[in-house]
mmCIF file of C-alpha atoms in Angstrom:
data_model
loop_
_atom_site.group_PDB
_atom_site.id
_atom_site.type_symbol
_atom_site.label_atom_id
_atom_site.label_comp_id
_atom_site.label_asym_id
_atom_site.label_seq_id
_atom_site.Cartn_x
_atom_site.Cartn_y
_atom_site.Cartn_z
ATOM 1 C CA MET A 1329 -43.778 -81.854 117.135
ATOM 2 C CA MET A 1330 -46.757 -81.113 115.036
ATOM 3 C CA ILE A 1331 -48.075 -79.734 117.925
ATOM 4 C CA LEU A 1332 -45.175 -77.053 118.183
ATOM 5 C CA ALA A 1333 -45.024 -76.531 114.057
ATOM 6 C CA ILE A 1334 -48.667 -75.959 113.626
ATOM 7 C CA GLY A 1335 -49.953 -75.047 116.865
ATOM 8 C CA LEU A 1336 -47.721 -72.599 118.427
ATOM 9 C CA PRO A 1337 -47.929 -70.367 115.464
ATOM 10 C CA ALA A 1338 -51.974 -70.408 115.034
ATOM 11 C CA TRP A 1339 -51.801 -69.765 119.364
ATOM 12 C CA ALA A 1340 -49.303 -66.562 117.680
ATOM 13 C CA GLY A 1341 -51.497 -65.325 115.069
ATOM 14 C CA ILE A 1342 -54.871 -65.618 116.795
ATOM 15 C CA THR A 1343 -53.044 -64.187 120.124
ATOM 16 C CA TYR A 1344 -51.564 -61.079 118.100
ATOM 17 C CA VAL A 1345 -55.302 -60.531 115.974
ATOM 18 C CA GLY A 1346 -57.106 -60.345 119.162
ATOM 19 C CA LEU A 1347 -54.134 -57.861 120.846
ATOM 20 C CA VAL A 1348 -55.109 -56.059 117.165
ATOM 21 C CA ARG A 1349 -58.768 -55.845 117.773
ATOM 22 C CA ALA A 1350 -58.643 -55.113 121.504
ATOM 23 C CA ARG A 1351 -56.401 -52.053 120.746
ATOM 24 C CA ARG A 1352 -58.396 -50.500 118.038
ATOM 25 C CA GLY A 1353 -62.032 -51.371 120.201
ATOM 26 C CA ASP A 1354 -62.884 -54.363 118.358
ATOM 27 C CA ASP A 1355 -63.552 -52.809 114.678
ATOM 28 C CA LEU A 1356 -62.740 -54.121 111.010
ATOM 29 C CA PRO A 1357 -59.713 -52.662 109.858
ATOM 30 C CA GLN A 1358 -60.721 -49.190 107.529
ATOM 31 C CA PRO A 1359 -58.716 -49.283 104.299
ATOM 32 C CA ASP A 1360 -56.066 -47.005 103.721
ATOM 33 C CA LEU A 1361 -56.706 -43.580 101.504
ATOM 34 C CA PRO A 1362 -55.202 -43.475 98.408
ATOM 35 C CA ARG A 1363 -51.417 -41.776 98.201
ATOM 36 C CA PRO A 1364 -51.389 -39.006 95.947
ATOM 37 C CA ARG A 1365 -49.819 -39.480 92.670
ATOM 38 C CA ARG A 1366 -46.392 -39.305 91.696
ATOM 39 C CA THR A 1367 -45.216 -36.013 89.906
ATOM 40 C CA PRO A 1368 -43.403 -35.855 87.100
ATOM 41 C CA ALA A 1369 -40.587 -34.344 89.472
ATOM 42 C CA LYS A 1370 -41.174 -36.907 91.923
ATOM 43 C CA LYS A 1371 -40.613 -39.814 89.080
ATOM 44 C CA ALA A 1372 -37.480 -38.053 87.696
ATOM 45 C CA ALA A 1373 -35.518 -37.598 91.566
ATOM 46 C CA TRP A 1374 -36.610 -41.194 91.817
ATOM 47 C CA ILE A 1375 -34.752 -42.162 88.491
ATOM 48 C CA ALA A 1376 -31.905 -39.455 89.385
ATOM 49 C CA ALA A 1377 -31.359 -41.422 92.632
ATOM 50 C CA LEU A 1378 -31.464 -44.737 90.794
ATOM 51 C CA ALA A 1379 -28.837 -43.842 88.500
ATOM 52 C CA TYR A 1380 -26.722 -42.169 91.262
ATOM 53 C CA VAL A 1381 -26.588 -45.653 93.466
ATOM 54 C CA ALA A 1382 -26.174 -47.634 90.355
ATOM 55 C CA GLY A 1383 -23.491 -45.474 89.340
ATOM 56 C CA GLY A 1384 -21.787 -46.137 92.296
ATOM 57 C CA ALA A 1385 -22.102 -49.582 92.368
ATOM 58 C CA LEU A 1386 -20.642 -49.988 89.260
ATOM 59 C CA HIS A 1387 -17.315 -47.638 89.964
ATOM 60 C CA VAL A 1388 -16.844 -49.459 93.215
ATOM 61 C CA TYR A 1389 -17.134 -52.844 91.498
ATOM 62 C CA GLY A 1390 -14.844 -51.167 88.798
ATOM 63 C CA MET A 1391 -12.464 -49.968 91.322
ATOM 64 C CA SER A 1392 -12.334 -53.800 92.874
ATOM 65 C CA TYR A 1393 -9.564 -54.994 89.853
ATOM 66 C CA LEU A 1394 -7.005 -52.111 90.695
ATOM 67 C CA PRO A 1395 -4.134 -52.213 93.011
ATOM 68 C CA PHE A 1396 -4.687 -50.452 96.508
ATOM 69 C CA LEU A 1397 -1.930 -51.914 99.494
ATOM 70 C CA PHE A 1398 0.261 -54.391 97.144
ATOM 71 C CA PRO A 1399 0.208 -53.430 93.589
ATOM 72 C CA GLU A 1400 2.045 -56.339 92.392
ATOM 73 C CA ASP A 1401 -0.671 -58.496 93.548
ATOM 74 C CA ALA A 1402 -2.952 -56.936 91.238
ATOM 75 C CA CYS A 1403 -1.861 -58.816 88.350
ATOM 76 C CA TRP A 1404 -1.576 -61.884 89.578
ATOM 77 C CA PHE A 1405 -5.078 -62.050 91.104
ATOM 78 C CA ASN A 1406 -6.690 -60.002 88.202
ATOM 79 C CA ALA A 1407 -4.799 -61.879 85.391
ATOM 80 C CA GLY A 1408 -2.549 -63.963 86.462
ATOM 81 C CA TYR A 1409 0.751 -62.324 85.800
ATOM 82 C CA LYS A 1410 3.180 -61.638 88.473
ATOM 83 C CA ALA A 1411 4.280 -58.466 87.841
ATOM 84 C CA VAL A 1412 3.372 -54.882 88.427
ATOM 85 C CA PRO A 1413 0.940 -53.293 86.760
ATOM 86 C CA ASP A 1414 2.006 -50.618 83.713
ATOM 87 C CA SER A 1415 -0.409 -48.399 84.656
ATOM 88 C CA SER A 1416 -3.891 -47.882 86.768
ATOM 89 C CA SER A 1417 -6.616 -45.333 86.868
ATOM 90 C CA ALA A 1418 -9.518 -44.582 89.102
ATOM 91 C CA LEU A 1419 -11.621 -42.529 86.008
ATOM 92 C CA PRO A 1420 -11.685 -43.986 83.685
ATOM 93 C CA VAL A 1421 -11.591 -47.181 85.416
ATOM 94 C CA SER A 1422 -8.442 -48.738 83.734
ATOM 95 C CA LEU A 1423 -5.748 -51.677 84.772
ATOM 96 C CA VAL A 1424 -3.223 -52.405 81.882
ATOM 97 C CA CYS A 1425 -1.147 -55.598 83.400
ATOM 98 C CA ALA A 1426 1.170 -56.733 80.396
ATOM 99 C CA GLY A 1427 -0.048 -55.080 77.902
ATOM 100 C CA GLU A 1428 -3.562 -55.917 78.456
ATOM 101 C CA GLU A 1429 -6.780 -53.936 80.105
ATOM 102 C CA ILE A 1430 -8.054 -56.005 82.725
ATOM 103 C CA VAL A 1431 -10.968 -54.272 83.869
ATOM 104 C CA PRO A 1432 -14.082 -55.530 82.034
ATOM 105 C CA TRP A 1433 -15.151 -53.018 78.388
ATOM 106 C CA TRP A 1434 -18.512 -52.501 79.669
ATOM 107 C CA VAL A 1435 -17.308 -50.782 82.993
ATOM 108 C CA ASN A 1436 -16.525 -47.135 81.634
ATOM 109 C CA PRO A 1437 -19.447 -47.260 78.891
ATOM 110 C CA GLY A 1438 -21.761 -48.671 81.601
ATOM 111 C CA LEU A 1439 -20.522 -45.567 84.475
ATOM 112 C CA LEU A 1440 -21.004 -43.032 81.291
ATOM 113 C CA VAL A 1441 -24.308 -43.484 80.760
ATOM 114 C CA LEU A 1442 -25.438 -43.672 84.512
ATOM 115 C CA ALA A 1443 -23.945 -40.327 84.724
ATOM 116 C CA VAL A 1444 -25.215 -38.605 82.163
ATOM 117 C CA THR A 1445 -28.639 -40.648 83.101
ATOM 118 C CA ALA A 1446 -27.957 -39.322 87.002
ATOM 119 C CA VAL A 1447 -27.387 -35.050 85.743
ATOM 120 C CA THR A 1448 -30.265 -35.092 83.246
ATOM 121 C CA ALA A 1449 -32.758 -37.009 85.556
ATOM 122 C CA THR A 1450 -31.558 -34.034 88.483
ATOM 123 C CA VAL A 1451 -31.919 -31.351 86.116
ATOM 124 C CA THR A 1452 -34.830 -32.270 85.110
ATOM 125 C CA SER A 1453 -36.640 -33.104 88.709
ATOM 126 C CA VAL A 1454 -35.277 -29.539 89.489
ATOM 127 C CA VAL A 1455 -37.050 -27.785 86.328
ATOM 128 C CA LEU A 1456 -40.491 -29.659 86.552
ATOM 129 C CA ALA A 1457 -40.528 -29.065 90.436
ATOM 130 C CA LEU A 1458 -39.856 -25.263 89.887
ATOM 131 C CA ARG A 1459 -42.195 -24.899 87.238
ATOM 132 C CA SER A 1460 -44.860 -26.754 89.055
ATOM 133 C CA ARG A 1461 -44.622 -24.423 91.964
ATOM 134 C CA PHE A 1462 -44.319 -20.931 89.827
ATOM 135 C CA ALA A 1463 -47.136 -22.392 87.699
#
């Protein structure tokens, strides 16, 4: 059993290294060239993409509270009431059962912050990219 646990991975690693060296001509691996630095426009674009993805995930989480096929079961599964919801909406995310809001209080402010961040970072990225192109 020890032969399989130790010997087989070692043999596979030695074989892989040998195949790689044979393919490269038995030279030592060369270091990779340094990557070009990220521009401020790319940084802003990454922030925008992250904010869009996080906002989408948060909205999907908030929508998981809402009734879809069986509205009478939404209050039962989320709050323990066997009744039809008083009201529900997708934006702002809201589910009211027996006068009580069921969706956590932080979902809608989080959506607002992420939306403002995404739009601001997108506009900033476009402006910085255009400014560097024409400068």
